[in-house]
Short mmCIF file of C-alpha atoms in Angstrom, two decimals:
data_model
loop_
_atom_site.label_atom_id
_atom_site.label_comp_id
_atom_site.label_asym_id
_atom_site.label_seq_id
_atom_site.Cartn_x
_atom_site.Cartn_y
_atom_site.Cartn_z
CA MET K 1 45.63 67.49 -53.22
CA GLU K 2 45.29 71.08 -54.44
CA TRP K 3 47.35 74.79 -55.93
CA THR K 4 45.62 77.58 -55.32
CA ARG K 5 46.49 81.87 -54.64
CA SER K 6 45.01 84.20 -52.81
CA ASP K 7 47.17 87.78 -53.78
CA ARG K 8 43.33 89.45 -53.79
CA GLU K 9 41.10 86.39 -53.87
CA LEU K 10 41.04 82.81 -53.50
CA MET K 11 41.81 81.10 -57.07
CA MET K 12 41.73 77.51 -57.66
CA VAL K 13 44.89 76.61 -60.10
CA HIS K 14 44.49 73.23 -59.64
CA VAL K 15 42.87 70.39 -57.79
CA TYR K 16 43.32 67.07 -57.99
CA PRO K 17 41.25 64.35 -57.61
CA ASN K 18 40.84 63.00 -53.94
CA ARG K 19 37.40 60.57 -53.74
CA SER K 20 37.10 61.89 -49.94
CA GLU K 21 37.32 65.67 -51.47
CA LYS K 22 33.72 67.49 -52.49
CA LEU K 23 34.41 67.82 -56.89
CA LYS K 24 35.92 71.95 -56.12
CA THR K 25 36.36 73.84 -59.53
CA GLN K 26 39.14 75.22 -61.27
CA ASP K 27 39.14 79.26 -62.30
CA ASP K 28 39.21 80.25 -65.58
CA LEU K 29 41.34 82.69 -66.07
CA TYR K 30 43.26 78.85 -64.90
CA CYS K 31 41.05 76.29 -66.96
CA GLY K 32 43.65 74.33 -69.67
CA ARG K 33 46.91 76.01 -68.74
CA THR K 34 48.42 73.90 -65.62
CA LYS K 35 49.59 70.53 -65.75
CA MET K 36 50.76 67.89 -62.92
CA ASN K 37 52.54 64.37 -63.16
CA GLU K 38 50.16 62.45 -63.76
CA ASP K 39 52.12 59.90 -61.64
CA LEU K 40 52.42 62.00 -58.27
CA LEU K 41 51.34 59.79 -56.49
CA ARG K 42 53.77 57.38 -56.70
CA THR K 43 56.80 60.19 -58.05
CA GLY K 44 55.93 62.17 -54.86
CA ASP K 45 56.52 65.26 -57.65
CA LEU K 46 54.13 67.43 -56.77
CA SER K 47 54.89 71.01 -58.81
CA LEU K 48 52.68 72.78 -60.91
CA THR K 49 53.29 73.42 -64.86
CA LEU K 50 51.32 77.33 -65.69
CA LYS K 51 51.65 76.94 -69.74
CA TYR K 52 51.66 80.92 -70.74
CA PRO K 53 52.53 82.84 -68.11
CA THR K 54 51.76 85.63 -67.91
CA GLU K 55 52.69 89.39 -65.40
CA ARG K 56 49.38 88.54 -63.97
CA ASP K 57 50.56 84.91 -62.96
CA THR K 58 53.04 86.38 -60.55
CA GLY K 59 52.37 86.08 -57.13
CA GLY K 60 51.99 83.82 -54.17
CA TYR K 61 50.55 80.15 -54.87
CA ARG K 62 49.95 77.28 -52.35
CA CYS K 63 50.15 73.51 -52.30
CA THR K 64 47.82 71.77 -49.70
CA ILE K 65 48.08 68.52 -49.30
CA TYR K 66 45.51 66.50 -47.41
CA ARG K 67 46.83 63.04 -45.95
CA ASP K 68 43.85 61.51 -43.28
CA LYS K 69 43.57 63.99 -40.70
CA ASP K 70 47.02 65.91 -41.35
CA ILE K 71 47.27 68.67 -44.20
CA LEU K 72 50.27 69.91 -45.36
CA ARG K 73 50.35 73.33 -46.46
CA GLN K 74 53.97 74.83 -49.07
CA LYS K 75 54.23 77.98 -50.48
CA VAL K 76 55.79 79.57 -53.87
CA VAL K 77 56.23 83.16 -55.27
CA LEU K 78 56.71 83.26 -59.11
CA GLN K 79 57.62 86.30 -60.82
CA VAL K 80 57.18 86.62 -64.21
CA LYS K 81 58.89 89.69 -66.63
CA GLY K 82 57.34 90.93 -69.69
CA GLN K 83 60.13 90.43 -73.25
#
């Protein structure tokens, strides 16, 4: 399972480890700024928390889930307004 952003170029926002998945690297812009529910497989809560959002984080984010041979995707749009 992964969260990505592709407004300008493909960026890896957050990766939830999966034994069958190759290691993917989180983009430096998001290192230390993302968090997911630790028990997401049991709860089904796949939401992503982005710490310290700024206007540059505004845009589309995509959650991709790899389950067996199926690929499930959901896109959300984040709008960050200046103070």
